[in-house]
GROMACS .gro file of C-alpha atoms in nm:
model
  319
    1UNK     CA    1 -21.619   1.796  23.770
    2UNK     CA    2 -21.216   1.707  23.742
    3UNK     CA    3 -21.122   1.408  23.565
    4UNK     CA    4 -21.263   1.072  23.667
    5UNK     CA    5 -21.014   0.823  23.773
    6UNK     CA    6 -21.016   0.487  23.688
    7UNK     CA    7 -20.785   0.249  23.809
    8UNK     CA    8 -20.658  -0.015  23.607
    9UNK     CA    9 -20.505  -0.326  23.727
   10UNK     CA   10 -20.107  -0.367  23.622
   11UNK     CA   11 -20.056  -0.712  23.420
   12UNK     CA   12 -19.847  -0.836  23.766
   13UNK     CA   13 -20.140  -0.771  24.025
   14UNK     CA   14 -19.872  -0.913  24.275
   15UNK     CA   15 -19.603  -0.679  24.213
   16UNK     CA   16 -19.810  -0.371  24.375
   17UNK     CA   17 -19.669  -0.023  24.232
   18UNK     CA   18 -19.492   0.204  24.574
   19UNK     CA   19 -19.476   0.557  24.459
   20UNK     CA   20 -19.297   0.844  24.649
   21UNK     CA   21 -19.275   1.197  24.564
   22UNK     CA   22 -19.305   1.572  24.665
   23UNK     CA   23 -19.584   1.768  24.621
   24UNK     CA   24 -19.697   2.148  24.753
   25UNK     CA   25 -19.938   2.336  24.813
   26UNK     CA   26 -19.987   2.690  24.725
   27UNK     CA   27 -20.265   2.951  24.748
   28UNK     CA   28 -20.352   3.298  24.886
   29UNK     CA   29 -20.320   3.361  25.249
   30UNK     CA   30 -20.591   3.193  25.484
   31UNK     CA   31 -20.650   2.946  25.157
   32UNK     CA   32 -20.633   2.595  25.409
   33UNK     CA   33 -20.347   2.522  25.278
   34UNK     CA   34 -20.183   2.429  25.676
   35UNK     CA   35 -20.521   2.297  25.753
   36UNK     CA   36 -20.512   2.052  25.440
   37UNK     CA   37 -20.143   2.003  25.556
   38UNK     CA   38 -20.261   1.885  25.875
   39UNK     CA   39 -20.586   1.709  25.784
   40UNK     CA   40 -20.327   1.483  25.542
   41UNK     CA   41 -20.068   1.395  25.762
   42UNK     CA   42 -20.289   1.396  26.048
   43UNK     CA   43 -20.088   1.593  26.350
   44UNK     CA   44 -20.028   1.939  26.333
   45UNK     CA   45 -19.712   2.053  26.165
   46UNK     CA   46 -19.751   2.364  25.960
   47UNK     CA   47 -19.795   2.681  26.159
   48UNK     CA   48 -20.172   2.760  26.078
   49UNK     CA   49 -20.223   3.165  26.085
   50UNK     CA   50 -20.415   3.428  25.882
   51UNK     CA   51 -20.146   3.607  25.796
   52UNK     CA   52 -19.923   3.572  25.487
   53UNK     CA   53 -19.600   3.447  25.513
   54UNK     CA   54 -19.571   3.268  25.869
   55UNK     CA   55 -19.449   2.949  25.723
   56UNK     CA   56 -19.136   3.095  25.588
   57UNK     CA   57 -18.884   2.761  25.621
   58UNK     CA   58 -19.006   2.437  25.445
   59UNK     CA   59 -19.182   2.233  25.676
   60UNK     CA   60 -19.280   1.918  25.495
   61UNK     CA   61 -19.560   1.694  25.640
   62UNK     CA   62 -19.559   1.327  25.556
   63UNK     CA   63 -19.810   1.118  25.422
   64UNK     CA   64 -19.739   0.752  25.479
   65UNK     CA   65 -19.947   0.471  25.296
   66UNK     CA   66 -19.892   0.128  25.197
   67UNK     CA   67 -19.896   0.246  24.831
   68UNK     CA   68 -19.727   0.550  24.894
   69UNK     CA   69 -19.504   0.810  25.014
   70UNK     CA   70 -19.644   1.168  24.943
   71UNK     CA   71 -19.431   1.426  25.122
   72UNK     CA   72 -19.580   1.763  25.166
   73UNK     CA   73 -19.339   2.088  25.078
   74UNK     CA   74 -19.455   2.375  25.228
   75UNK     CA   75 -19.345   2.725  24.987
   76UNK     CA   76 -19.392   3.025  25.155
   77UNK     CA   77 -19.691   3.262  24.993
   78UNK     CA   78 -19.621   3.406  24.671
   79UNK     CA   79 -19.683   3.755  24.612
   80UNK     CA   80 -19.562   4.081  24.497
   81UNK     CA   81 -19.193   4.144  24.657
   82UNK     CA   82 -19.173   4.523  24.852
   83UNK     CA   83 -18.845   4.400  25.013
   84UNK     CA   84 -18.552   4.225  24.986
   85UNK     CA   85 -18.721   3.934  25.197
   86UNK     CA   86 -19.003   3.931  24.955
   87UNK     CA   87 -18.790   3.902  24.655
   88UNK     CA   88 -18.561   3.599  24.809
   89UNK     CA   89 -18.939   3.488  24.923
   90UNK     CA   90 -19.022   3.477  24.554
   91UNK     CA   91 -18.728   3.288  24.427
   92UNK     CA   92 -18.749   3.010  24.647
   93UNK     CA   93 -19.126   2.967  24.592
   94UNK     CA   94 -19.032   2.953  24.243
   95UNK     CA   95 -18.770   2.683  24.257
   96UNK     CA   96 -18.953   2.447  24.490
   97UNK     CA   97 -19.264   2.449  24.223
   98UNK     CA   98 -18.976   2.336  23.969
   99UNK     CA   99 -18.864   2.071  24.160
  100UNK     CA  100 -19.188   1.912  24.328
  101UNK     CA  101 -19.370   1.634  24.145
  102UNK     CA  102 -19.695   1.799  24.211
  103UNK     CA  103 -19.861   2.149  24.269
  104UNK     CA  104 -20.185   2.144  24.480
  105UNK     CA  105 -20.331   2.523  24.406
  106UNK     CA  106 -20.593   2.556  24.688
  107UNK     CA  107 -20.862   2.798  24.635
  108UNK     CA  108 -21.114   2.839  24.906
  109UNK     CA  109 -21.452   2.774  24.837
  110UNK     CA  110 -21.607   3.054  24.968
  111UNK     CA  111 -21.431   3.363  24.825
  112UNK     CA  112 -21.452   3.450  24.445
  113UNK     CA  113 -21.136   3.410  24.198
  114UNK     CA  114 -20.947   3.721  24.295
  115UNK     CA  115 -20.627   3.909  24.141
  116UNK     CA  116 -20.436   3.735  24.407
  117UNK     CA  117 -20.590   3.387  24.250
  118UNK     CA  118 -20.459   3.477  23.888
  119UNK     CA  119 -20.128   3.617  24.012
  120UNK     CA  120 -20.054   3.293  24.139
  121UNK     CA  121 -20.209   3.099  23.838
  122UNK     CA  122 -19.984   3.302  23.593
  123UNK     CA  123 -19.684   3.217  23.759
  124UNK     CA  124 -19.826   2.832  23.740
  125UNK     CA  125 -19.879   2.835  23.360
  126UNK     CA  126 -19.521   2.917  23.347
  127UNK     CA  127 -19.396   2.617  23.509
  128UNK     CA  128 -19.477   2.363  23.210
  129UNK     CA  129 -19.401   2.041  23.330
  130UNK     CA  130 -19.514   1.976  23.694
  131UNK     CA  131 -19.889   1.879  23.700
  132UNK     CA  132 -20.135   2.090  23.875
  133UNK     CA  133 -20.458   2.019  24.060
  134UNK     CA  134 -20.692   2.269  24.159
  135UNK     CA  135 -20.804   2.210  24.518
  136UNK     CA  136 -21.126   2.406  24.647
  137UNK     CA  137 -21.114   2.361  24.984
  138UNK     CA  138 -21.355   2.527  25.281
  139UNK     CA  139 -21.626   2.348  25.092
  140UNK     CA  140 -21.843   2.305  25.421
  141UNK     CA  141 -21.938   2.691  25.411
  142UNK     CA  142 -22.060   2.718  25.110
  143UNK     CA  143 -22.414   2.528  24.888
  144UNK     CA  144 -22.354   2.303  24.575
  145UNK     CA  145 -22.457   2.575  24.350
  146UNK     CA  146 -22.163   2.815  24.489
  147UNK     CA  147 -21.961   2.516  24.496
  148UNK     CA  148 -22.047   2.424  24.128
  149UNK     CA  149 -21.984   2.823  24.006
  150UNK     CA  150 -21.628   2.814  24.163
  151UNK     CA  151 -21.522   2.467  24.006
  152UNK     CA  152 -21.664   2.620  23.662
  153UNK     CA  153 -21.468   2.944  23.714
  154UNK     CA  154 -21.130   2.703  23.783
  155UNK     CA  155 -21.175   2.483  23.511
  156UNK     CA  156 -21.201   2.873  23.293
  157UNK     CA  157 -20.908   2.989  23.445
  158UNK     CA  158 -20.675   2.726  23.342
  159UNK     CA  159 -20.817   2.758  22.994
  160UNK     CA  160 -20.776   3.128  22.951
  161UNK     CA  161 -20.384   3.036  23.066
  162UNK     CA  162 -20.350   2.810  22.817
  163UNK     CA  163 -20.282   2.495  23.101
  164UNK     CA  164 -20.495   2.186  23.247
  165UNK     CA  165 -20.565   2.119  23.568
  166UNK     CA  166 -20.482   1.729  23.611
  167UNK     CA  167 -20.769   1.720  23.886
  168UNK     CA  168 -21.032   1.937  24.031
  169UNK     CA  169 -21.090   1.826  24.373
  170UNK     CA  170 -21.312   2.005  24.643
  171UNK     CA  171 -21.265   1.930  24.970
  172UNK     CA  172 -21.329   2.012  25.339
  173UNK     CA  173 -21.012   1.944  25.581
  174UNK     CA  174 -21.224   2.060  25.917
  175UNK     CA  175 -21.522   1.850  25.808
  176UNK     CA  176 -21.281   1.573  25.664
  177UNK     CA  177 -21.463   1.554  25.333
  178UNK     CA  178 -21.294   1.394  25.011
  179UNK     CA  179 -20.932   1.427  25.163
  180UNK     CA  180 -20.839   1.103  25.161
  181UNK     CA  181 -20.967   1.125  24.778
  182UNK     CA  182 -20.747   1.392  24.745
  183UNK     CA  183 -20.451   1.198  24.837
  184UNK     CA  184 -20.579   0.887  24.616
  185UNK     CA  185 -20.532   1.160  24.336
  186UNK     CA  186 -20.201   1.307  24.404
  187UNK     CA  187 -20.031   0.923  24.408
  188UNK     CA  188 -20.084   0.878  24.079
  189UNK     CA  189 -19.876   1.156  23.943
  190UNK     CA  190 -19.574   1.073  24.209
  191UNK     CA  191 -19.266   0.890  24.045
  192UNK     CA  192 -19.224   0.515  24.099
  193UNK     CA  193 -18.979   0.474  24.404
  194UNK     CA  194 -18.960   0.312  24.738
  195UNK     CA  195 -18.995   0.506  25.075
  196UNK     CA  196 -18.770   0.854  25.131
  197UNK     CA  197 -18.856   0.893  25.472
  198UNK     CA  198 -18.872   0.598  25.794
  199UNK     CA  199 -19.228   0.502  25.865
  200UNK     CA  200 -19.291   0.767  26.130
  201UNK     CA  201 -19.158   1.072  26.048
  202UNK     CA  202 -19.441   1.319  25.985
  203UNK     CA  203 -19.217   1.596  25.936
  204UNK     CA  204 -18.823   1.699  25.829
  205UNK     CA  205 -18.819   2.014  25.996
  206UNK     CA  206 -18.527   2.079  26.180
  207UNK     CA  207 -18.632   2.075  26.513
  208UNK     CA  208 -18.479   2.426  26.610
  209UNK     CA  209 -18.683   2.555  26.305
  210UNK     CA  210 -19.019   2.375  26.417
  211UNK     CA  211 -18.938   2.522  26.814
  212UNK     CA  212 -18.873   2.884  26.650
  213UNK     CA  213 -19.143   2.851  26.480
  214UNK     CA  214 -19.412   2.788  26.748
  215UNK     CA  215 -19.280   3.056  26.947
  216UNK     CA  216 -19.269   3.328  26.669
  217UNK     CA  217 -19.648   3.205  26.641
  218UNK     CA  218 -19.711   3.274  27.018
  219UNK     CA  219 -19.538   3.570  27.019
  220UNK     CA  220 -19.812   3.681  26.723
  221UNK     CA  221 -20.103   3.555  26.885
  222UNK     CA  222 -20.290   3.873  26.938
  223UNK     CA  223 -20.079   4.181  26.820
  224UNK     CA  224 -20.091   4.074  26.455
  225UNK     CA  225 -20.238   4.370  26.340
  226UNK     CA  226 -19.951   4.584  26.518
  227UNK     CA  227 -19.657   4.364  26.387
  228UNK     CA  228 -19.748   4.135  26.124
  229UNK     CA  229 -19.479   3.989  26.037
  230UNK     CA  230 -19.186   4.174  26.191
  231UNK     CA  231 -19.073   3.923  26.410
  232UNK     CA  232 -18.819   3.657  26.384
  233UNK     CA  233 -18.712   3.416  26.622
  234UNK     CA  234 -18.391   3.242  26.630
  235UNK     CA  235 -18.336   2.962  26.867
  236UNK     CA  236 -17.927   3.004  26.979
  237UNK     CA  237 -17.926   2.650  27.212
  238UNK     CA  238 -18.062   2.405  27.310
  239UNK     CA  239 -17.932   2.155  27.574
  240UNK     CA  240 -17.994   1.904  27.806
  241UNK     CA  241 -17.935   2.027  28.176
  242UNK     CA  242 -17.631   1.844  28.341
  243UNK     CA  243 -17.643   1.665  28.644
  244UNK     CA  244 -17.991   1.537  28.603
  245UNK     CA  245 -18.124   1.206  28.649
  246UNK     CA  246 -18.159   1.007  28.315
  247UNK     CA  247 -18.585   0.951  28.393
  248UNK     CA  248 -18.583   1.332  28.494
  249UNK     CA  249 -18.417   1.534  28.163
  250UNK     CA  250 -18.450   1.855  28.098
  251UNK     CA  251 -18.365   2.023  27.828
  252UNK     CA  252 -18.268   2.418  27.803
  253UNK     CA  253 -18.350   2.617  27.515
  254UNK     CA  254 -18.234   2.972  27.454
  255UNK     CA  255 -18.422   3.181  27.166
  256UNK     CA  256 -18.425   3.542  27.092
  257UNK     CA  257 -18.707   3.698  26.960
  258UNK     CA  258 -18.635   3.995  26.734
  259UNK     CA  259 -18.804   4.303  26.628
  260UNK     CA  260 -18.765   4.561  26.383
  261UNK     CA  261 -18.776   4.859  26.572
  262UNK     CA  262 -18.751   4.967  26.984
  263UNK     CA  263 -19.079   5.091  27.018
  264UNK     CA  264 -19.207   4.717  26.941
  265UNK     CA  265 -19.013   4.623  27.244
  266UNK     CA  266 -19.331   4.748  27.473
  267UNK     CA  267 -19.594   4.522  27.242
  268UNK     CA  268 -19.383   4.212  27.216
  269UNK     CA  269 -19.291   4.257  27.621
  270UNK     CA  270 -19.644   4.384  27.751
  271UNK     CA  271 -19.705   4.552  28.083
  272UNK     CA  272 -19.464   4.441  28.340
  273UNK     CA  273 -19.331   4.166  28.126
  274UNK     CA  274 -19.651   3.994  28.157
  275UNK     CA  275 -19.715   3.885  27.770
  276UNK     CA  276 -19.379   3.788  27.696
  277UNK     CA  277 -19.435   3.542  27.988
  278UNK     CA  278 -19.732   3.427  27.831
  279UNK     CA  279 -19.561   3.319  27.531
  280UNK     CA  280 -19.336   3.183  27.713
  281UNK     CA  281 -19.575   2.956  27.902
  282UNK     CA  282 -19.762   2.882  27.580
  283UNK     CA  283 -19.513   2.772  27.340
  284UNK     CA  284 -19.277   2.603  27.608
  285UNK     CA  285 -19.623   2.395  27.664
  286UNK     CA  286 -19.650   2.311  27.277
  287UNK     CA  287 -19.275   2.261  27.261
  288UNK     CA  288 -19.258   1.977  27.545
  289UNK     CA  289 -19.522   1.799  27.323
  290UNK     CA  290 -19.331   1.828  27.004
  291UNK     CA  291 -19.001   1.687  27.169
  292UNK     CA  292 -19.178   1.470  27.483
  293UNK     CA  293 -18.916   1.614  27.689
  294UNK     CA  294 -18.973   1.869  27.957
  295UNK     CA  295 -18.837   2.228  27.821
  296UNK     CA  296 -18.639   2.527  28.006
  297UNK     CA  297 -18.716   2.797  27.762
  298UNK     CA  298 -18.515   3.094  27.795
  299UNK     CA  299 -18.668   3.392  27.592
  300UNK     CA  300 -18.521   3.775  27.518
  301UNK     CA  301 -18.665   4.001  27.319
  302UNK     CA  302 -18.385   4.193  27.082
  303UNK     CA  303 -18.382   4.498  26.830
  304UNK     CA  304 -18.241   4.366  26.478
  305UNK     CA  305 -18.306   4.698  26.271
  306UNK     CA  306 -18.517   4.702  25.983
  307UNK     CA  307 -18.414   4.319  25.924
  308UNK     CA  308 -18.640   4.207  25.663
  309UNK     CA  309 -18.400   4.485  25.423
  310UNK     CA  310 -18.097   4.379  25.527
  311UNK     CA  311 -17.908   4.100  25.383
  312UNK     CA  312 -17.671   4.013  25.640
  313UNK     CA  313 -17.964   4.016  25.912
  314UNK     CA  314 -18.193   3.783  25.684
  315UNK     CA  315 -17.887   3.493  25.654
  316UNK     CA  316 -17.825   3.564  25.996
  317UNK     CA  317 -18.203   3.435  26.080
  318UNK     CA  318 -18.193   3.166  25.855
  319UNK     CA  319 -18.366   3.304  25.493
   0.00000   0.00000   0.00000
């Protein structure tokens, strides 16, 4: 299934084509699209969670290869706006698609096309130019014949929206399966151009975004069902500590995490302070290996009311 490639030598086999470009990927919640993210660019970057709309800055992974530069935009979920937040959501997802060279729409493997599936397709047909593969990924949980009904139903949907899909790739990111083909697809469609990023960058996150980010995942780690998604965390400083020897650094960081409403307080906090500590131990342990510096993190828990309706709050934390 998916077109076959076939690569044809250029008339100057010693002037080798570089290619650089942005692609993303898009897809229900829980579709592998952080997992693929990761698999790619091979270190964890995205935030990887069940829950829509946890990877709400764009973190961009980056793939380097001799040929190539593919660097990965991450859009936050798509989906039906209740709230302001969802609605300025919405419009950025919809101007990143614009602007990328590619759209990867992942579709796992092992769930049937769903209204959430042709939501998102819709919205693709409407963005003409950018090509679009569809990637079914999870393919290690499911048999060829499921396999084979899902790329069928794909290849049907973009028909009945009146679009192509440029490729129809399946892979599997946790069994490493056809990934690297996946990239071998996506270079072709990038624009001729050398290197945007150093050799070693794997991500252009600011770093207070990336360290607000692991925290705010932390901080989730077992009460998502009580507050899905109203957290935010906002990292106010960070600093190195004076008067410390240059081989002994240590760098402070102050964050607030903040809630919607006071009775959250108790969840985020737990008994006797206890969880917040925990998240405290557990993302200051995942922030020292993002910066390879040992971290004071400072953490308070604050009441922002009803912030994901309120304009001035959501600028405020960075949307």
């Amino acid at each position: 299934m998916g077109a076959m490639s076939v690569r044809t030598q250029s008339s100057e086999p010693s002037e080798a084509t570089h290619r650089a470009g942005f692609a993303c990927f898009v897809g229900r919640p829980n579709a592998g699209k952080s997992t693929l993210t990761n698999a790619l660019v091979g270190q964890k970057v995205a935030i990887t969670a069940n829950q829509p709309q946890t990877t709400r800055h764009t973190v961009r992974g980056i793939v380097h290869r001799p040929d190539a530069q593919l660097i990965l935009v991450d859009t936050p979920g798509l989906h039906k706006p209740r709230t302001l937040l969802g609605e300025r959501l919405n419009d950025i997802v919809r101007t990143t698609w614009a602007e990328v060279d590619v759209i990867g729409f992942c579709l796992p493997a092992n769930e049937k096309l769903g209204p959430g599936d042709r939501f998102i397709a819709k919205e693709l047909a409407s963005i003409k130019k950018t090509p679009k593969i569809a990637i079914v990924t999870k393919t290690d949980l499911v048999d060829s014949k499921t396999l084979a009904e899902q790329l069928i139903a794909i290849d049907q949907l973009g028909k009945e929206l009146g679009f192509e899909w440029s490729e129809i790739v399946p892979v599997s990111a946790v069994a490493d399966q056809q990934v690297g083909l996946l990239a071998d697809l996506i270079v072709p469609l990038l624009p001729e151009g050398p290197a945007l990023y150093p050799e070693g960058d794997l991500t252009d996150e600011p770093e207070q975004v990336m360290i607000a980010e692991l925290i705010r995942e932390a901080a989730l780690e077992g009460v998502r069902d009580e507050l899905p998604h109203s957290i935010a965390v906002v990292v106010e400083e960070m600093l190195p500590r004076e008067g410390r020897p240059a081989d002994k650094p240590l760098l402070d960081i102050h964050a607030f995490v903040y809630i919607e409403r006071p009775s959250q307080k108790g969840i985020i906090i737990g008994p006797k302070g206890k969880r917040l500590k925990d998240v405290g131990i557990k993302s200051r342990k995942q922030i020292e290996a993002l910066l390879g510096t040992p971290v004071f993190l400072d953490l308070h828990v604050k009441v922002a009311k009803d912030w994901q309706r309120d304009p001035r709050q959501l600028r405020k934390l960075g949307f």
